[in-house]
Amino acid sequence: MQHLVSMEKLSTEDIKHLIEVASQYKHGEVRPSLKGKYIANLFFENSTRTKCSFEMAEHRLEMKQINFEIATSSVQKGESLYDTCRTLQSIGCDALVIRHHENNYYDELLHMGIPIINAGDGSGQHPTQSLLDLMTIYEAFGRFEALNIVICGDIKNSRVARSNYQSLTALGANVVFSSPDIWQDETMGGTYVDLDDVIDKVDIVMLLRVQHERHDEGDITFDAKAYHAQYGLNEARYNRLKEDAIIMHPAPVNRNVEIADALVEAPKSRIFKQMQNGVYLRMAVLTETIR
Ligand code: CP
């Protein structure tokens, strides 16, 4: 694997291989190292999980990190993304982890001769989030085929929804969406349902963060209480879930909006398990891309 920029570019075999490698790392069956390799993490959008999870993965692989902060870099003097990345390659970085607000920002970087790992591009793709979600699902069910999944929330603005819809359907899962009309996305395909019509039938409820930062002025009418009542996971819906159903959310969570505060760490929740798996999954992505 030369780069990881989109789930569309991974075959189902690639996905299963990455999950298997991550699982070996998690269970201590293999002790990987990328000692002597240099990496820079470029986050043009805010992040807690993805940035810290990559940093942790890099530490566990004994990599050296080149500290790069947008606010103190020459990006502030107008340096282009291409020139920033070309510079980091020239000084000896072996890979770049990048989160950027522009969809497909990576297109101009793929022939530079340095692995590009997409940590999220606008509303486009979030491949490592999708892979860690898939790892978490595989741990829970041991398969993807015929699982019934509802992805609920701000579909249109969510790179997580796009990445997971593509990968889960390719892997044989049955995926439907539940979302207010304004956040439905016809370009993605898929069927929209009422959450209450499917809540007792699904194996997985995948909740999405309401992405206020990607909404225009119209969003000032957003009513968190009304949203929670129609699209949020509350106690009543939780109690209707199948016995072995699980709840997922990429986080950060807007508590009492997408999910009731008391349910974030409920027995069916895998939210913190997703974060834990993310470190091993990102270690696998790094060892599969950096030579
Ligand atoms: N899930 C996720 O991408 O979280 P961060 O924005 O905190 O990285």
PDB file of C-alpha atoms and ligand atoms in Angstrom:
ATOM      1  CA  MET A   1       0.000   0.000   0.000  1.00  0.00           C
ATOM      2  CA  GLN A   2       1.580   3.267  -1.154  1.00  0.00           C
ATOM      3  CA  HIS A   3      -0.926   5.724   0.343  1.00  0.00           C
ATOM      4  CA  LEU A   4      -4.148   5.602   2.355  1.00  0.00           C
ATOM      5  CA  VAL A   5      -6.446   8.365   1.149  1.00  0.00           C
ATOM      6  CA  SER A   6      -9.878   6.831   0.521  1.00  0.00           C
ATOM      7  CA  MET A   7     -11.782   3.656   1.363  1.00  0.00           C
ATOM      8  CA  GLU A   8     -12.729   3.512  -2.338  1.00  0.00           C
ATOM      9  CA  LYS A   9      -9.120   2.658  -3.146  1.00  0.00           C
ATOM     10  CA  LEU A  10      -9.016  -0.351  -0.786  1.00  0.00           C
ATOM     11  CA  SER A  11     -10.221  -3.807  -1.795  1.00  0.00           C
ATOM     12  CA  THR A  12     -12.128  -5.911   0.720  1.00  0.00           C
ATOM     13  CA  GLU A  13      -8.947  -8.051   0.968  1.00  0.00           C
ATOM     14  CA  ASP A  14      -6.899  -4.927   1.826  1.00  0.00           C
ATOM     15  CA  ILE A  15      -9.425  -4.013   4.533  1.00  0.00           C
ATOM     16  CA  LYS A  16      -9.428  -7.484   6.071  1.00  0.00           C
ATOM     17  CA  HIS A  17      -5.623  -7.595   5.977  1.00  0.00           C
ATOM     18  CA  LEU A  18      -5.287  -4.249   7.796  1.00  0.00           C
ATOM     19  CA  ILE A  19      -7.749  -5.381  10.472  1.00  0.00           C
ATOM     20  CA  GLU A  20      -5.842  -8.634  10.901  1.00  0.00           C
ATOM     21  CA  VAL A  21      -2.502  -6.827  11.246  1.00  0.00           C
ATOM     22  CA  ALA A  22      -4.010  -4.363  13.748  1.00  0.00           C
ATOM     23  CA  SER A  23      -5.450  -7.241  15.733  1.00  0.00           C
ATOM     24  CA  GLN A  24      -2.040  -8.958  15.858  1.00  0.00           C
ATOM     25  CA  TYR A  25      -0.523  -5.743  17.206  1.00  0.00           C
ATOM     26  CA  LYS A  26      -3.331  -5.395  19.751  1.00  0.00           C
ATOM     27  CA  HIS A  27      -2.833  -8.898  21.098  1.00  0.00           C
ATOM     28  CA  GLY A  28       0.961  -8.647  21.156  1.00  0.00           C
ATOM     29  CA  GLU A  29       1.423 -11.404  18.565  1.00  0.00           C
ATOM     30  CA  VAL A  30       3.800  -9.175  16.587  1.00  0.00           C
ATOM     31  CA  ARG A  31       6.038  -6.395  17.919  1.00  0.00           C
ATOM     32  CA  PRO A  32       6.395  -3.975  15.004  1.00  0.00           C
ATOM     33  CA  SER A  33       8.931  -1.171  14.759  1.00  0.00           C
ATOM     34  CA  LEU A  34       9.575   1.704  12.376  1.00  0.00           C
ATOM     35  CA  LYS A  35      12.641   2.858  14.299  1.00  0.00           C
ATOM     36  CA  GLY A  36      14.652   5.387  12.322  1.00  0.00           C
ATOM     37  CA  LYS A  37      11.652   6.588  10.292  1.00  0.00           C
ATOM     38  CA  TYR A  38      10.453  10.199  10.453  1.00  0.00           C
ATOM     39  CA  ILE A  39       6.864  11.385  10.232  1.00  0.00           C
ATOM     40  CA  ALA A  40       5.005  14.712  10.314  1.00  0.00           C
ATOM     41  CA  ASN A  41       1.368  15.132  11.334  1.00  0.00           C
ATOM     42  CA  LEU A  42      -0.281  18.080   9.576  1.00  0.00           C
ATOM     43  CA  PHE A  43      -3.660  18.991  11.039  1.00  0.00           C
ATOM     44  CA  PHE A  44      -5.329  21.906   9.238  1.00  0.00           C
ATOM     45  CA  GLU A  45      -8.565  21.086  11.109  1.00  0.00           C
ATOM     46  CA  ASN A  46      -8.968  20.489  14.829  1.00  0.00           C
ATOM     47  CA  SER A  47      -8.628  16.991  16.218  1.00  0.00           C
ATOM     48  CA  THR A  48      -8.312  15.187  19.516  1.00  0.00           C
ATOM     49  CA  ARG A  49      -8.677  11.479  18.669  1.00  0.00           C
ATOM     50  CA  THR A  50      -7.113  11.191  15.234  1.00  0.00           C
ATOM     51  CA  LYS A  51      -4.088  13.398  16.007  1.00  0.00           C
ATOM     52  CA  CYS A  52      -3.332  11.889  19.420  1.00  0.00           C
ATOM     53  CA  SER A  53      -4.056   8.379  18.182  1.00  0.00           C
ATOM     54  CA  PHE A  54      -1.584   8.763  15.292  1.00  0.00           C
ATOM     55  CA  GLU A  55       0.963  10.225  17.723  1.00  0.00           C
ATOM     56  CA  MET A  56       0.496   7.272  20.068  1.00  0.00           C
ATOM     57  CA  ALA A  57       0.785   4.794  17.182  1.00  0.00           C
ATOM     58  CA  GLU A  58       3.979   6.519  16.015  1.00  0.00           C
ATOM     59  CA  HIS A  59       5.464   6.406  19.548  1.00  0.00           C
ATOM     60  CA  ARG A  60       4.644   2.710  19.841  1.00  0.00           C
ATOM     61  CA  LEU A  61       6.412   2.138  16.526  1.00  0.00           C
ATOM     62  CA  GLU A  62       9.463   4.064  17.832  1.00  0.00           C
ATOM     63  CA  MET A  63       9.151   6.631  15.039  1.00  0.00           C
ATOM     64  CA  LYS A  64      10.504  10.178  15.316  1.00  0.00           C
ATOM     65  CA  GLN A  65       7.945  12.953  14.905  1.00  0.00           C
ATOM     66  CA  ILE A  66       8.730  16.240  13.171  1.00  0.00           C
ATOM     67  CA  ASN A  67       6.735  18.800  15.093  1.00  0.00           C
ATOM     68  CA  PHE A  68       4.556  20.754  12.663  1.00  0.00           C
ATOM     69  CA  GLU A  69       2.022  23.313  13.883  1.00  0.00           C
ATOM     70  CA  ILE A  70      -0.031  25.171  11.286  1.00  0.00           C
ATOM     71  CA  ALA A  71      -0.199  28.307  13.468  1.00  0.00           C
ATOM     72  CA  THR A  72       3.596  28.739  13.652  1.00  0.00           C
ATOM     73  CA  SER A  73       4.486  27.456  10.184  1.00  0.00           C
ATOM     74  CA  SER A  74       4.952  29.306   6.910  1.00  0.00           C
ATOM     75  CA  VAL A  75       1.410  28.298   5.990  1.00  0.00           C
ATOM     76  CA  GLN A  76       0.680  31.613   7.733  1.00  0.00           C
ATOM     77  CA  LYS A  77       2.816  33.352   5.055  1.00  0.00           C
ATOM     78  CA  GLY A  78       0.824  31.776   2.248  1.00  0.00           C
ATOM     79  CA  GLU A  79       2.848  28.603   1.679  1.00  0.00           C
ATOM     80  CA  SER A  80       0.793  26.153  -0.381  1.00  0.00           C
ATOM     81  CA  LEU A  81      -0.072  22.651   0.812  1.00  0.00           C
ATOM     82  CA  TYR A  82       2.044  21.236  -2.012  1.00  0.00           C
ATOM     83  CA  ASP A  83       5.075  23.308  -0.985  1.00  0.00           C
ATOM     84  CA  THR A  84       4.680  22.416   2.692  1.00  0.00           C
ATOM     85  CA  CYS A  85       4.559  18.711   1.856  1.00  0.00           C
ATOM     86  CA  ARG A  86       7.383  18.899  -0.699  1.00  0.00           C
ATOM     87  CA  THR A  87       9.506  20.664   1.946  1.00  0.00           C
ATOM     88  CA  LEU A  88       8.840  17.988   4.562  1.00  0.00           C
ATOM     89  CA  GLN A  89       9.705  15.314   2.019  1.00  0.00           C
ATOM     90  CA  SER A  90      12.918  17.150   1.041  1.00  0.00           C
ATOM     91  CA  ILE A  91      14.174  17.365   4.608  1.00  0.00           C
ATOM     92  CA  GLY A  92      13.738  13.632   5.096  1.00  0.00           C
ATOM     93  CA  CYS A  93      10.229  12.774   6.302  1.00  0.00           C
ATOM     94  CA  ASP A  94       9.220   9.212   5.431  1.00  0.00           C
ATOM     95  CA  ALA A  95       5.437   9.796   5.561  1.00  0.00           C
ATOM     96  CA  LEU A  96       2.854  12.540   6.096  1.00  0.00           C
ATOM     97  CA  VAL A  97      -0.405  12.289   8.027  1.00  0.00           C
ATOM     98  CA  ILE A  98      -2.722  15.078   6.851  1.00  0.00           C
ATOM     99  CA  ARG A  99      -6.141  16.408   7.867  1.00  0.00           C
ATOM    100  CA  HIS A 100      -7.401  19.212   5.646  1.00  0.00           C
ATOM    101  CA  HIS A 101     -10.689  21.021   5.094  1.00  0.00           C
ATOM    102  CA  GLU A 102     -10.627  20.593   1.283  1.00  0.00           C
ATOM    103  CA  ASN A 103     -12.132  17.437  -0.231  1.00  0.00           C
ATOM    104  CA  ASN A 104      -9.528  15.485  -2.239  1.00  0.00           C
ATOM    105  CA  TYR A 105      -6.690  17.782  -1.092  1.00  0.00           C
ATOM    106  CA  TYR A 106      -4.407  14.784  -1.540  1.00  0.00           C
ATOM    107  CA  ASP A 107      -4.792  14.522  -5.338  1.00  0.00           C
ATOM    108  CA  GLU A 108      -1.805  16.820  -6.006  1.00  0.00           C
ATOM    109  CA  LEU A 109       0.393  15.037  -3.440  1.00  0.00           C
ATOM    110  CA  LEU A 110       0.233  11.411  -4.548  1.00  0.00           C
ATOM    111  CA  HIS A 111       3.096  11.548  -7.065  1.00  0.00           C
ATOM    112  CA  MET A 112       5.555  13.225  -4.715  1.00  0.00           C
ATOM    113  CA  GLY A 113       7.161   9.943  -3.664  1.00  0.00           C
ATOM    114  CA  ILE A 114       6.138  10.039   0.001  1.00  0.00           C
ATOM    115  CA  PRO A 115       3.247   8.090   1.570  1.00  0.00           C
ATOM    116  CA  ILE A 116       0.195  10.279   2.257  1.00  0.00           C
ATOM    117  CA  ILE A 117      -2.148   9.108   4.994  1.00  0.00           C
ATOM    118  CA  ASN A 118      -5.468  10.929   4.964  1.00  0.00           C
ATOM    119  CA  ALA A 119      -6.629  11.846   8.464  1.00  0.00           C
ATOM    120  CA  GLY A 120      -9.827  13.389   7.039  1.00  0.00           C
ATOM    121  CA  ASP A 121     -10.525  15.598   3.986  1.00  0.00           C
ATOM    122  CA  GLY A 122     -13.472  17.977   4.317  1.00  0.00           C
ATOM    123  CA  SER A 123     -16.683  16.002   3.899  1.00  0.00           C
ATOM    124  CA  GLY A 124     -14.848  13.473   1.723  1.00  0.00           C
ATOM    125  CA  GLN A 125     -13.192  10.533   3.443  1.00  0.00           C
ATOM    126  CA  HIS A 126     -11.872   9.479   6.849  1.00  0.00           C
ATOM    127  CA  PRO A 127     -10.289   6.121   6.040  1.00  0.00           C
ATOM    128  CA  THR A 128      -8.572   5.398   9.360  1.00  0.00           C
ATOM    129  CA  GLN A 129     -11.823   6.135  11.229  1.00  0.00           C
ATOM    130  CA  SER A 130     -13.645   3.747   8.912  1.00  0.00           C
ATOM    131  CA  LEU A 131     -11.000   1.042   9.381  1.00  0.00           C
ATOM    132  CA  LEU A 132     -11.056   1.329  13.175  1.00  0.00           C
ATOM    133  CA  ASP A 133     -14.848   1.171  13.040  1.00  0.00           C
ATOM    134  CA  LEU A 134     -14.631  -1.972  10.908  1.00  0.00           C
ATOM    135  CA  MET A 135     -12.125  -3.500  13.333  1.00  0.00           C
ATOM    136  CA  THR A 136     -14.517  -2.781  16.208  1.00  0.00           C
ATOM    137  CA  ILE A 137     -17.446  -4.311  14.299  1.00  0.00           C
ATOM    138  CA  TYR A 138     -15.399  -7.395  13.422  1.00  0.00           C
ATOM    139  CA  GLU A 139     -14.445  -7.831  17.087  1.00  0.00           C
ATOM    140  CA  ALA A 140     -18.108  -7.695  18.072  1.00  0.00           C
ATOM    141  CA  PHE A 141     -19.594  -9.941  15.364  1.00  0.00           C
ATOM    142  CA  GLY A 142     -16.729 -11.807  13.643  1.00  0.00           C
ATOM    143  CA  ARG A 143     -18.205 -10.895  10.242  1.00  0.00           C
ATOM    144  CA  PHE A 144     -19.632  -8.067   8.153  1.00  0.00           C
ATOM    145  CA  GLU A 145     -21.932 -10.019   5.837  1.00  0.00           C
ATOM    146  CA  ALA A 146     -25.664  -9.494   6.441  1.00  0.00           C
ATOM    147  CA  LEU A 147     -25.174  -7.199   9.439  1.00  0.00           C
ATOM    148  CA  ASN A 148     -27.962  -4.611   9.629  1.00  0.00           C
ATOM    149  CA  ILE A 149     -26.656  -1.125  10.301  1.00  0.00           C
ATOM    150  CA  VAL A 150     -28.292   2.272  10.626  1.00  0.00           C
ATOM    151  CA  ILE A 151     -26.068   5.342  10.227  1.00  0.00           C
ATOM    152  CA  CYS A 152     -27.877   8.227  11.880  1.00  0.00           C
ATOM    153  CA  GLY A 153     -27.391  11.980  11.760  1.00  0.00           C
ATOM    154  CA  ASP A 154     -25.579  14.548   9.665  1.00  0.00           C
ATOM    155  CA  ILE A 155     -24.918  12.290   6.657  1.00  0.00           C
ATOM    156  CA  LYS A 156     -24.262  15.031   4.107  1.00  0.00           C
ATOM    157  CA  ASN A 157     -21.353  16.610   5.958  1.00  0.00           C
ATOM    158  CA  SER A 158     -19.845  13.414   7.315  1.00  0.00           C
ATOM    159  CA  ARG A 159     -16.710  11.875   5.867  1.00  0.00           C
ATOM    160  CA  VAL A 160     -17.251   9.035   8.352  1.00  0.00           C
ATOM    161  CA  ALA A 161     -20.669   8.254   6.839  1.00  0.00           C
ATOM    162  CA  ARG A 162     -19.273   8.278   3.304  1.00  0.00           C
ATOM    163  CA  SER A 163     -16.256   6.076   4.135  1.00  0.00           C
ATOM    164  CA  ASN A 164     -18.287   3.617   6.199  1.00  0.00           C
ATOM    165  CA  TYR A 165     -21.198   3.364   3.767  1.00  0.00           C
ATOM    166  CA  GLN A 166     -18.800   2.463   0.951  1.00  0.00           C
ATOM    167  CA  SER A 167     -16.739  -0.015   2.949  1.00  0.00           C
ATOM    168  CA  LEU A 168     -19.600  -1.695   4.832  1.00  0.00           C
ATOM    169  CA  THR A 169     -21.708  -2.237   1.713  1.00  0.00           C
ATOM    170  CA  ALA A 170     -18.637  -3.591  -0.127  1.00  0.00           C
ATOM    171  CA  LEU A 171     -18.153  -6.017   2.772  1.00  0.00           C
ATOM    172  CA  GLY A 172     -21.740  -7.269   2.519  1.00  0.00           C
ATOM    173  CA  ALA A 173     -23.507  -5.370   5.312  1.00  0.00           C
ATOM    174  CA  ASN A 174     -27.008  -3.881   4.879  1.00  0.00           C
ATOM    175  CA  VAL A 175     -26.698  -0.158   5.599  1.00  0.00           C
ATOM    176  CA  VAL A 176     -29.533   2.379   5.862  1.00  0.00           C
ATOM    177  CA  PHE A 177     -29.506   6.041   6.892  1.00  0.00           C
ATOM    178  CA  SER A 178     -31.648   8.115   9.212  1.00  0.00           C
ATOM    179  CA  SER A 179     -31.293  11.870   8.905  1.00  0.00           C
ATOM    180  CA  PRO A 180     -33.184  15.166   8.740  1.00  0.00           C
ATOM    181  CA  ASP A 181     -33.992  16.113   5.115  1.00  0.00           C
ATOM    182  CA  ILE A 182     -31.420  18.932   5.072  1.00  0.00           C
ATOM    183  CA  TRP A 183     -28.576  16.514   5.867  1.00  0.00           C
ATOM    184  CA  GLN A 184     -29.525  13.737   3.467  1.00  0.00           C
ATOM    185  CA  ASP A 185     -27.134  13.196   0.584  1.00  0.00           C
ATOM    186  CA  GLU A 186     -28.499  11.754  -2.678  1.00  0.00           C
ATOM    187  CA  THR A 187     -24.989  11.518  -4.152  1.00  0.00           C
ATOM    188  CA  MET A 188     -24.142   8.793  -1.658  1.00  0.00           C
ATOM    189  CA  GLY A 189     -27.088   6.527  -2.540  1.00  0.00           C
ATOM    190  CA  GLY A 190     -28.730   4.475   0.179  1.00  0.00           C
ATOM    191  CA  THR A 191     -32.171   4.393   1.758  1.00  0.00           C
ATOM    192  CA  TYR A 192     -33.451   6.752   4.462  1.00  0.00           C
ATOM    193  CA  VAL A 193     -35.604   5.363   7.263  1.00  0.00           C
ATOM    194  CA  ASP A 194     -37.276   6.467  10.486  1.00  0.00           C
ATOM    195  CA  LEU A 195     -34.963   5.491  13.349  1.00  0.00           C
ATOM    196  CA  ASP A 196     -37.881   4.130  15.375  1.00  0.00           C
ATOM    197  CA  ASP A 197     -38.825   1.755  12.532  1.00  0.00           C
ATOM    198  CA  VAL A 198     -35.435  -0.014  12.593  1.00  0.00           C
ATOM    199  CA  ILE A 199     -34.063   0.425  16.115  1.00  0.00           C
ATOM    200  CA  ASP A 200     -35.185  -3.057  17.267  1.00  0.00           C
ATOM    201  CA  LYS A 201     -33.884  -4.775  14.112  1.00  0.00           C
ATOM    202  CA  VAL A 202     -30.354  -3.408  13.646  1.00  0.00           C
ATOM    203  CA  ASP A 203     -27.108  -4.924  14.844  1.00  0.00           C
ATOM    204  CA  ILE A 204     -25.341  -1.570  14.901  1.00  0.00           C
ATOM    205  CA  VAL A 205     -26.484   1.994  15.518  1.00  0.00           C
ATOM    206  CA  MET A 206     -23.786   4.286  14.175  1.00  0.00           C
ATOM    207  CA  LEU A 207     -24.367   7.823  15.383  1.00  0.00           C
ATOM    208  CA  LEU A 208     -22.715  10.826  13.747  1.00  0.00           C
ATOM    209  CA  ARG A 209     -21.674  14.135  15.228  1.00  0.00           C
ATOM    210  CA  VAL A 210     -23.743  17.129  14.100  1.00  0.00           C
ATOM    211  CA  GLN A 211     -21.079  19.024  12.142  1.00  0.00           C
ATOM    212  CA  HIS A 212     -21.964  22.623  12.980  1.00  0.00           C
ATOM    213  CA  GLU A 213     -18.667  23.873  11.531  1.00  0.00           C
ATOM    214  CA  ARG A 214     -19.730  22.707   8.045  1.00  0.00           C
ATOM    215  CA  HIS A 215     -23.217  24.250   8.141  1.00  0.00           C
ATOM    216  CA  ASP A 216     -24.167  27.590   6.693  1.00  0.00           C
ATOM    217  CA  GLU A 217     -26.224  30.302   8.322  1.00  0.00           C
ATOM    218  CA  GLY A 218     -29.390  28.177   8.147  1.00  0.00           C
ATOM    219  CA  ASP A 219     -28.038  26.080  10.978  1.00  0.00           C
ATOM    220  CA  ILE A 220     -28.727  28.788  13.563  1.00  0.00           C
ATOM    221  CA  THR A 221     -32.253  27.333  13.684  1.00  0.00           C
ATOM    222  CA  PHE A 222     -30.862  23.992  14.895  1.00  0.00           C
ATOM    223  CA  ASP A 223     -32.933  22.748  17.837  1.00  0.00           C
ATOM    224  CA  ALA A 224     -30.833  20.266  19.833  1.00  0.00           C
ATOM    225  CA  LYS A 225     -33.808  19.028  21.873  1.00  0.00           C
ATOM    226  CA  ALA A 226     -35.938  18.342  18.804  1.00  0.00           C
ATOM    227  CA  TYR A 227     -33.013  16.636  17.069  1.00  0.00           C
ATOM    228  CA  HIS A 228     -32.379  14.417  20.090  1.00  0.00           C
ATOM    229  CA  ALA A 229     -36.068  13.487  20.240  1.00  0.00           C
ATOM    230  CA  GLN A 230     -36.167  12.359  16.598  1.00  0.00           C
ATOM    231  CA  TYR A 231     -32.628  11.205  15.808  1.00  0.00           C
ATOM    232  CA  GLY A 232     -30.873  10.797  19.141  1.00  0.00           C
ATOM    233  CA  LEU A 233     -30.262   7.591  21.043  1.00  0.00           C
ATOM    234  CA  ASN A 234     -32.310   7.930  24.231  1.00  0.00           C
ATOM    235  CA  GLU A 235     -33.193   5.403  26.978  1.00  0.00           C
ATOM    236  CA  ALA A 236     -36.396   4.313  25.232  1.00  0.00           C
ATOM    237  CA  ARG A 237     -34.579   3.499  21.998  1.00  0.00           C
ATOM    238  CA  TYR A 238     -31.690   1.884  23.859  1.00  0.00           C
ATOM    239  CA  ASN A 239     -34.140  -0.454  25.588  1.00  0.00           C
ATOM    240  CA  ARG A 240     -35.546  -1.568  22.223  1.00  0.00           C
ATOM    241  CA  LEU A 241     -32.133  -2.593  20.840  1.00  0.00           C
ATOM    242  CA  LYS A 242     -31.412  -6.267  20.200  1.00  0.00           C
ATOM    243  CA  GLU A 243     -29.534  -7.988  23.006  1.00  0.00           C
ATOM    244  CA  ASP A 244     -26.230  -8.130  21.102  1.00  0.00           C
ATOM    245  CA  ALA A 245     -26.592  -4.807  19.264  1.00  0.00           C
ATOM    246  CA  ILE A 246     -23.824  -2.230  19.631  1.00  0.00           C
ATOM    247  CA  ILE A 247     -23.668   1.566  19.541  1.00  0.00           C
ATOM    248  CA  MET A 248     -20.920   3.432  17.740  1.00  0.00           C
ATOM    249  CA  HIS A 249     -19.975   7.099  17.379  1.00  0.00           C
ATOM    250  CA  PRO A 250     -16.722   8.463  15.932  1.00  0.00           C
ATOM    251  CA  ALA A 251     -16.713  11.223  18.588  1.00  0.00           C
ATOM    252  CA  PRO A 252     -16.386  13.916  19.739  1.00  0.00           C
ATOM    253  CA  VAL A 253     -19.905  13.354  21.065  1.00  0.00           C
ATOM    254  CA  ASN A 254     -22.421  16.138  21.534  1.00  0.00           C
ATOM    255  CA  ARG A 255     -23.929  14.684  24.694  1.00  0.00           C
ATOM    256  CA  ASN A 256     -27.730  14.760  24.848  1.00  0.00           C
ATOM    257  CA  VAL A 257     -27.837  15.600  21.145  1.00  0.00           C
ATOM    258  CA  GLU A 258     -26.727  12.475  19.250  1.00  0.00           C
ATOM    259  CA  ILE A 259     -26.794  10.280  22.348  1.00  0.00           C
ATOM    260  CA  ALA A 260     -28.058  10.693  25.905  1.00  0.00           C
ATOM    261  CA  ASP A 261     -25.284  11.504  28.343  1.00  0.00           C
ATOM    262  CA  ALA A 262     -25.982   8.368  30.414  1.00  0.00           C
ATOM    263  CA  LEU A 263     -25.628   6.085  27.368  1.00  0.00           C
ATOM    264  CA  VAL A 264     -22.183   7.187  26.179  1.00  0.00           C
ATOM    265  CA  GLU A 265     -20.604   4.488  28.362  1.00  0.00           C
ATOM    266  CA  ALA A 266     -23.578   2.102  28.487  1.00  0.00           C
ATOM    267  CA  PRO A 267     -22.837  -1.648  28.072  1.00  0.00           C
ATOM    268  CA  LYS A 268     -23.736  -1.638  24.380  1.00  0.00           C
ATOM    269  CA  SER A 269     -21.551   1.392  23.642  1.00  0.00           C
ATOM    270  CA  ARG A 270     -18.280   0.769  21.808  1.00  0.00           C
ATOM    271  CA  ILE A 271     -17.315   4.448  21.629  1.00  0.00           C
ATOM    272  CA  PHE A 272     -14.161   4.181  23.749  1.00  0.00           C
ATOM    273  CA  LYS A 273     -13.335   0.761  22.294  1.00  0.00           C
ATOM    274  CA  GLN A 274     -13.310   2.453  18.870  1.00  0.00           C
ATOM    275  CA  MET A 275     -10.690   4.918  20.148  1.00  0.00           C
ATOM    276  CA  GLN A 276      -8.599   2.131  21.682  1.00  0.00           C
ATOM    277  CA  ASN A 277      -8.676   0.139  18.431  1.00  0.00           C
ATOM    278  CA  GLY A 278      -7.721   3.250  16.491  1.00  0.00           C
ATOM    279  CA  VAL A 279      -4.172   3.173  17.839  1.00  0.00           C
ATOM    280  CA  TYR A 280      -3.547  -0.406  16.647  1.00  0.00           C
ATOM    281  CA  LEU A 281      -5.267   0.208  13.355  1.00  0.00           C
ATOM    282  CA  ARG A 282      -3.130   3.296  12.727  1.00  0.00           C
ATOM    283  CA  MET A 283      -0.008   1.323  13.630  1.00  0.00           C
ATOM    284  CA  ALA A 284      -1.055  -1.177  10.946  1.00  0.00           C
ATOM    285  CA  VAL A 285      -1.608   1.589   8.383  1.00  0.00           C
ATOM    286  CA  LEU A 286       1.842   3.028   9.137  1.00  0.00           C
ATOM    287  CA  THR A 287       3.681  -0.290   8.872  1.00  0.00           C
ATOM    288  CA  GLU A 288       1.844  -1.153   5.645  1.00  0.00           C
ATOM    289  CA  THR A 289       2.649   2.150   3.938  1.00  0.00           C
ATOM    290  CA  ILE A 290       6.155   3.063   5.159  1.00  0.00           C
ATOM    291  CA  ARG A 291       9.049   1.059   3.711  1.00  0.00           C
TER     292      ARG A 291
HETATM  293  N1   CP B   1     -13.283  10.869  15.242  1.00  0.00           N
HETATM  294  C1   CP B   1     -12.452  11.892  14.969  1.00  0.00           C
HETATM  295  O1   CP B   1     -11.978  12.055  13.838  1.00  0.00           O
HETATM  296  O2   CP B   1     -12.183  12.686  16.059  1.00  0.00           O
HETATM  297  P1   CP B   1     -11.229  13.956  16.038  1.00  0.00           P
HETATM  298  O3   CP B   1     -11.871  14.996  15.151  1.00  0.00           O
HETATM  299  O4   CP B   1     -11.097  14.391  17.468  1.00  0.00           O
HETATM  300  O5   CP B   1      -9.912  13.521  15.441  1.00  0.00           O
END
